[in-house]
Amino acid sequence: MVNSLSQRQVLDAIDTEWLGQNCTYYPVVQSTNVILREMADRGEPAGTLVIADYQHKGKGRLGRRWLAPYGTSLLFSLLFRPDWPAEQANWLMMISALSCIRAISTTTGVITGIKWPNDIGLEKHGYWSKLGGILLEGNLTGDRFSLAVIGIGLNTNIVEQQLPKGYTPATSLLVETGKPVPRIGLLKEIVKNLERLYTQAESGHSPYKEWKELLVGLNKTVKVSDPYNNRIVEGFAEGTDPTGRLLVRESNGKLHHFSAGDVSLRS
Ligand code: BTN
């Protein structure tokens, strides 16, 4: 049986003040991020939510595709108009990850972490398994971070055989818990957490400390693929800085500050 969401279900579930109140559900879209970006350009307000059961051109980070069979995942995007200093742009990524991790724990009991920069997942038998990801697409106006579309994809009810066979091993909440997860309850929790954390960030509270506590893979030797310079850097992941950059020191002592990339443990 195909399990679809509906506009009514989403509207009834969201119990926030503003985040997600202006919402549109689509059974099928190209990408919720793309649709929401178009809506933002037409003047839709901060807090607008677009959610779909299927994306035929779902976008992942670094130009990758995001794949999920119909009705098996949480696929949604939220619009923010922050007017924050540019160096705080990653706060949105941090509070989104925190919201997902807390909501997953409350709704399913599954404890997850963050693999820099924004993978949500868990370590299984010593290997990282990805449960979801966050795609932040934003605009700067001068030196202000003025518009952001946050896209969240979480593998909720994908059966093992249908998990994406991508660059990193994947898992789903169904696989982890052995039972289907009500997507709408999870959405409700994520949006509620995110509204609260966004309000705190608006008043200047940095989410950095809480975000950092959930990072996995620090204080280890890693390989980072650097998309801007088309190279791989191997070194010791010393930590992160308050803007969310990853600090990796090569054996020759050189310290790199990564603002994007993929991390893998040294083989
Ligand atoms: C990543 O590469 O880890 C980020 C994946 C983000 C996927 C979500 S699914 C909903 C939203 N719409 C998109 O096209 N992408 C994001």
Short mmCIF file of C-alpha atoms and ligand atoms in Angstrom, two decimals:
data_model
loop_
_atom_site.label_atom_id
_atom_site.label_comp_id
_atom_site.label_asym_id
_atom_site.label_seq_id
_atom_site.Cartn_x
_atom_site.Cartn_y
_atom_site.Cartn_z
CA MET A 1 0.00 0.00 0.00
CA VAL A 2 1.32 3.42 -0.95
CA ASN A 3 1.54 5.73 2.02
CA SER A 4 0.86 9.37 1.04
CA LEU A 5 0.75 12.50 3.14
CA SER A 6 -1.89 15.18 2.56
CA GLN A 7 -2.13 18.93 2.90
CA ARG A 8 -4.75 18.55 5.67
CA GLN A 9 -2.59 16.11 7.65
CA VAL A 10 0.37 18.49 7.51
CA LEU A 11 -1.70 21.54 8.44
CA ASP A 12 -3.33 19.74 11.36
CA ALA A 13 0.01 18.54 12.70
CA ILE A 14 2.01 21.77 12.68
CA ASP A 15 1.43 23.52 16.00
CA THR A 16 3.96 26.32 15.80
CA GLU A 17 3.44 30.07 15.82
CA TRP A 18 4.86 30.81 12.37
CA LEU A 19 7.26 28.15 11.12
CA GLY A 20 5.46 25.85 8.69
CA GLN A 21 2.09 27.57 9.05
CA ASN A 22 2.13 28.63 5.39
CA CYS A 23 2.49 25.17 3.93
CA THR A 24 2.04 23.38 0.63
CA TYR A 25 2.07 19.62 0.13
CA TYR A 26 2.82 18.10 -3.27
CA PRO A 27 2.63 14.39 -4.02
CA VAL A 28 5.42 14.82 -6.59
CA VAL A 29 7.79 17.73 -7.28
CA GLN A 30 11.09 18.32 -8.95
CA SER A 31 12.71 19.38 -5.67
CA THR A 32 11.12 21.03 -2.63
CA ASN A 33 14.14 23.37 -2.45
CA VAL A 34 13.64 24.50 -6.05
CA ILE A 35 9.89 25.05 -5.62
CA LEU A 36 10.37 26.95 -2.37
CA ARG A 37 13.09 29.12 -3.89
CA GLU A 38 10.66 30.12 -6.66
CA MET A 39 8.01 30.87 -4.05
CA ALA A 40 10.52 32.99 -2.10
CA ASP A 41 11.26 34.99 -5.24
CA ARG A 42 7.51 35.62 -5.56
CA GLY A 43 7.49 37.03 -2.02
CA GLU A 44 6.21 34.15 0.13
CA PRO A 45 6.83 34.87 3.83
CA ALA A 46 9.45 33.51 6.18
CA GLY A 47 8.32 30.21 7.64
CA THR A 48 6.85 28.84 4.40
CA LEU A 49 7.03 25.05 4.19
CA VAL A 50 7.00 22.86 1.09
CA ILE A 51 6.75 19.11 1.57
CA ALA A 52 6.51 16.28 -0.93
CA ASP A 53 6.14 12.54 -1.11
CA TYR A 54 8.51 12.25 -4.04
CA GLN A 55 11.13 14.36 -5.80
CA HIS A 56 12.20 13.50 -9.31
CA LYS A 57 15.20 15.84 -9.11
CA GLY A 58 15.94 15.90 -5.39
CA LYS A 59 19.11 17.86 -4.68
CA GLY A 60 21.90 16.80 -2.36
CA ARG A 61 25.01 18.72 -1.38
CA LEU A 62 27.82 19.34 -3.82
CA GLY A 63 25.60 18.85 -6.88
CA ARG A 64 24.56 15.33 -5.93
CA ARG A 65 21.09 13.81 -6.33
CA TRP A 66 18.87 12.97 -3.36
CA LEU A 67 16.92 9.77 -3.98
CA ALA A 68 13.98 8.33 -2.05
CA PRO A 69 11.14 6.06 -3.19
CA TYR A 70 7.62 7.58 -3.13
CA GLY A 71 6.09 8.02 0.32
CA THR A 72 9.01 6.58 2.27
CA SER A 73 10.81 9.68 3.52
CA LEU A 74 10.47 13.12 5.00
CA LEU A 75 11.33 15.52 2.18
CA PHE A 76 10.72 19.17 2.96
CA SER A 77 12.06 22.70 2.76
CA LEU A 78 11.60 25.76 4.94
CA LEU A 79 12.06 29.41 4.09
CA PHE A 80 13.88 31.86 6.36
CA ARG A 81 14.61 35.55 5.93
CA PRO A 82 17.20 36.01 8.69
CA ASP A 83 19.05 39.31 8.07
CA TRP A 84 22.01 37.96 10.06
CA PRO A 85 25.71 38.76 9.65
CA ALA A 86 27.10 36.56 6.86
CA GLU A 87 29.34 34.63 9.25
CA GLN A 88 26.26 33.35 11.08
CA ALA A 89 24.87 31.60 7.97
CA ASN A 90 25.84 28.18 9.29
CA TRP A 91 23.79 28.73 12.43
CA LEU A 92 20.80 27.70 10.34
CA MET A 93 22.46 24.46 9.37
CA MET A 94 23.38 23.86 13.00
CA ILE A 95 19.88 24.47 14.38
CA SER A 96 18.36 22.33 11.63
CA ALA A 97 20.60 19.41 12.52
CA LEU A 98 19.92 19.88 16.24
CA SER A 99 16.17 19.95 15.59
CA CYS A 100 16.25 16.76 13.55
CA ILE A 101 18.39 14.89 16.05
CA ARG A 102 16.21 15.89 19.01
CA ALA A 103 13.01 15.09 17.10
CA ILE A 104 14.30 11.70 16.00
CA SER A 105 15.22 10.86 19.57
CA THR A 106 11.85 12.01 20.98
CA THR A 107 9.79 10.29 18.29
CA THR A 108 11.67 7.03 17.83
CA GLY A 109 14.27 6.75 20.60
CA VAL A 110 17.04 6.46 17.99
CA ILE A 111 20.16 8.40 19.02
CA THR A 112 21.85 10.06 16.08
CA GLY A 113 24.79 12.38 15.55
CA ILE A 114 26.21 14.75 12.96
CA LYS A 115 28.99 13.96 10.54
CA TRP A 116 30.44 17.26 9.44
CA PRO A 117 29.11 19.27 7.83
CA ASN A 118 25.48 18.19 7.90
CA ASP A 119 24.92 14.45 7.62
CA ILE A 120 22.57 12.98 10.19
CA GLY A 121 23.22 9.38 11.04
CA LEU A 122 24.79 6.90 13.37
CA GLU A 123 27.80 4.67 13.68
CA LYS A 124 27.04 0.99 13.08
CA HIS A 125 29.75 -1.64 13.55
CA GLY A 126 32.32 1.15 13.37
CA TYR A 127 30.96 2.59 10.11
CA TRP A 128 28.97 5.76 9.57
CA SER A 129 25.43 5.14 8.27
CA LYS A 130 23.57 8.12 6.91
CA LEU A 131 19.94 8.67 7.89
CA GLY A 132 19.49 12.07 6.34
CA GLY A 133 20.98 15.30 5.18
CA ILE A 134 20.46 19.04 5.14
CA LEU A 135 20.91 21.34 2.18
CA LEU A 136 21.24 25.05 2.92
CA GLU A 137 20.80 27.35 -0.06
CA GLY A 138 21.01 31.02 0.75
CA ASN A 139 21.50 34.58 -0.43
CA LEU A 140 23.75 37.29 0.84
CA THR A 141 22.69 40.90 0.51
CA GLY A 142 25.90 42.85 1.01
CA ASP A 143 27.39 41.31 4.12
CA ARG A 144 24.01 40.17 5.47
CA PHE A 145 22.62 36.66 5.21
CA SER A 146 19.19 37.60 3.96
CA LEU A 147 17.40 34.54 2.61
CA ALA A 148 17.73 30.82 3.20
CA VAL A 149 16.02 27.70 1.99
CA ILE A 150 16.75 24.79 4.28
CA GLY A 151 16.03 21.41 2.67
CA ILE A 152 15.80 18.37 4.89
CA GLY A 153 15.69 14.77 3.70
CA LEU A 154 15.29 11.99 6.26
CA ASN A 155 15.11 8.29 5.44
CA THR A 156 12.15 7.34 7.56
CA ASN A 157 10.44 4.27 6.14
CA ILE A 158 12.76 3.04 3.39
CA VAL A 159 13.18 -0.73 3.50
CA GLU A 160 16.74 -2.05 3.48
CA GLN A 161 16.67 -3.19 -0.17
CA GLN A 162 15.59 0.27 -1.36
CA LEU A 163 18.14 2.33 0.54
CA PRO A 164 20.20 4.54 -1.79
CA LYS A 165 23.53 3.00 -2.75
CA GLY A 166 25.45 6.25 -2.79
CA TYR A 167 28.86 7.51 -1.78
CA THR A 168 28.13 6.70 1.85
CA PRO A 169 26.23 3.75 3.43
CA ALA A 170 22.63 4.64 4.25
CA THR A 171 20.07 3.52 6.77
CA SER A 172 16.50 4.45 7.70
CA LEU A 173 14.50 4.78 10.88
CA LEU A 174 12.47 1.76 9.79
CA VAL A 175 15.64 -0.31 9.50
CA GLU A 176 16.91 0.97 12.87
CA THR A 177 13.70 0.47 14.85
CA GLY A 178 12.09 -2.40 12.95
CA LYS A 179 8.82 -0.51 12.64
CA PRO A 180 7.35 2.24 10.45
CA VAL A 181 7.76 5.76 11.76
CA PRO A 182 4.83 8.19 11.47
CA ARG A 183 6.37 10.87 9.25
CA ILE A 184 3.92 13.54 10.29
CA GLY A 185 4.76 13.20 14.00
CA LEU A 186 8.45 13.52 13.21
CA LEU A 187 7.84 16.58 11.02
CA LYS A 188 5.83 18.21 13.78
CA GLU A 189 8.66 17.74 16.30
CA ILE A 190 11.36 18.98 13.93
CA VAL A 191 9.46 22.15 13.06
CA LYS A 192 8.62 22.83 16.71
CA ASN A 193 12.27 22.47 17.76
CA LEU A 194 13.44 24.55 14.84
CA GLU A 195 11.09 27.42 15.58
CA ARG A 196 12.36 27.55 19.17
CA LEU A 197 16.04 27.35 18.21
CA TYR A 198 15.58 29.95 15.46
CA THR A 199 13.99 32.35 17.93
CA GLN A 200 16.98 31.88 20.24
CA ALA A 201 19.39 32.44 17.34
CA GLU A 202 17.50 35.60 16.35
CA SER A 203 18.19 36.96 19.80
CA GLY A 204 21.91 36.24 19.35
CA HIS A 205 22.27 32.83 21.01
CA SER A 206 24.82 30.75 19.09
CA PRO A 207 23.87 27.06 18.67
CA TYR A 208 27.55 26.21 18.20
CA LYS A 209 28.17 24.57 21.58
CA GLU A 210 25.19 22.21 21.35
CA TRP A 211 25.94 21.42 17.70
CA LYS A 212 29.58 20.63 18.44
CA GLU A 213 28.61 18.14 21.13
CA LEU A 214 26.77 16.07 18.53
CA LEU A 215 29.60 15.93 15.99
CA VAL A 216 31.16 12.54 15.37
CA GLY A 217 34.55 11.88 13.78
CA LEU A 218 36.57 14.58 15.52
CA ASN A 219 40.01 13.92 17.03
CA LYS A 220 40.66 11.30 14.41
CA THR A 221 42.69 11.07 11.26
CA VAL A 222 40.42 11.86 8.34
CA LYS A 223 40.43 12.48 4.63
CA VAL A 224 38.54 15.54 3.45
CA SER A 225 37.62 15.98 -0.18
CA ASP A 226 37.79 19.68 -0.86
CA PRO A 227 35.30 20.55 -3.62
CA TYR A 228 36.71 24.04 -4.24
CA ASN A 229 40.27 22.95 -4.87
CA ASN A 230 39.52 19.51 -6.28
CA ARG A 231 41.87 17.70 -3.94
CA ILE A 232 41.89 15.41 -0.94
CA VAL A 233 43.55 16.50 2.28
CA GLU A 234 44.55 13.93 4.87
CA GLY A 235 45.09 15.05 8.43
CA PHE A 236 43.91 15.16 12.01
CA ALA A 237 40.42 16.60 12.57
CA GLU A 238 41.25 18.93 15.45
CA GLY A 239 37.82 20.47 15.78
CA THR A 240 35.58 23.12 14.35
CA ASP A 241 35.37 26.88 14.73
CA PRO A 242 32.27 28.84 15.81
CA THR A 243 31.27 29.52 12.20
CA GLY A 244 31.08 25.76 11.62
CA ARG A 245 34.30 25.28 9.64
CA LEU A 246 36.22 22.02 10.08
CA LEU A 247 39.86 22.34 11.19
CA VAL A 248 42.20 19.66 9.85
CA ARG A 249 45.95 19.62 10.48
CA GLU A 250 48.24 17.86 8.04
CA SER A 251 51.25 15.91 9.34
CA ASN A 252 53.50 18.79 8.14
CA GLY A 253 51.68 21.07 10.62
CA LYS A 254 49.62 22.98 8.07
CA LEU A 255 46.13 23.80 9.35
CA HIS A 256 43.19 23.80 6.89
CA HIS A 257 39.82 25.48 7.49
CA PHE A 258 37.11 23.71 5.46
CA SER A 259 33.74 25.31 4.89
CA ALA A 260 32.52 22.52 2.58
CA GLY A 261 33.58 19.00 1.71
CA ASP A 262 33.15 15.37 2.59
CA VAL A 263 34.89 13.64 5.44
CA SER A 264 35.92 10.02 5.53
CA LEU A 265 37.94 8.14 8.08
CA ARG A 266 41.38 7.17 6.80
CA SER A 267 41.34 3.65 5.38
C1 BTN B 1 22.82 16.04 1.54
O1 BTN B 1 23.42 15.95 0.48
O2 BTN B 1 23.11 15.35 2.52
C2 BTN B 1 21.64 17.01 1.67
C3 BTN B 1 20.38 16.37 1.18
C4 BTN B 1 19.15 17.25 1.27
C5 BTN B 1 17.95 16.59 0.64
C6 BTN B 1 16.68 17.37 0.86
S1 BTN B 1 15.25 16.45 0.45
C7 BTN B 1 14.25 17.87 0.61
C8 BTN B 1 15.05 19.02 0.04
N1 BTN B 1 14.81 19.14 -1.39
C9 BTN B 1 15.88 18.84 -2.11
O3 BTN B 1 15.93 18.82 -3.36
N2 BTN B 1 16.91 18.53 -1.31
C10 BTN B 1 16.55 18.65 0.09
#
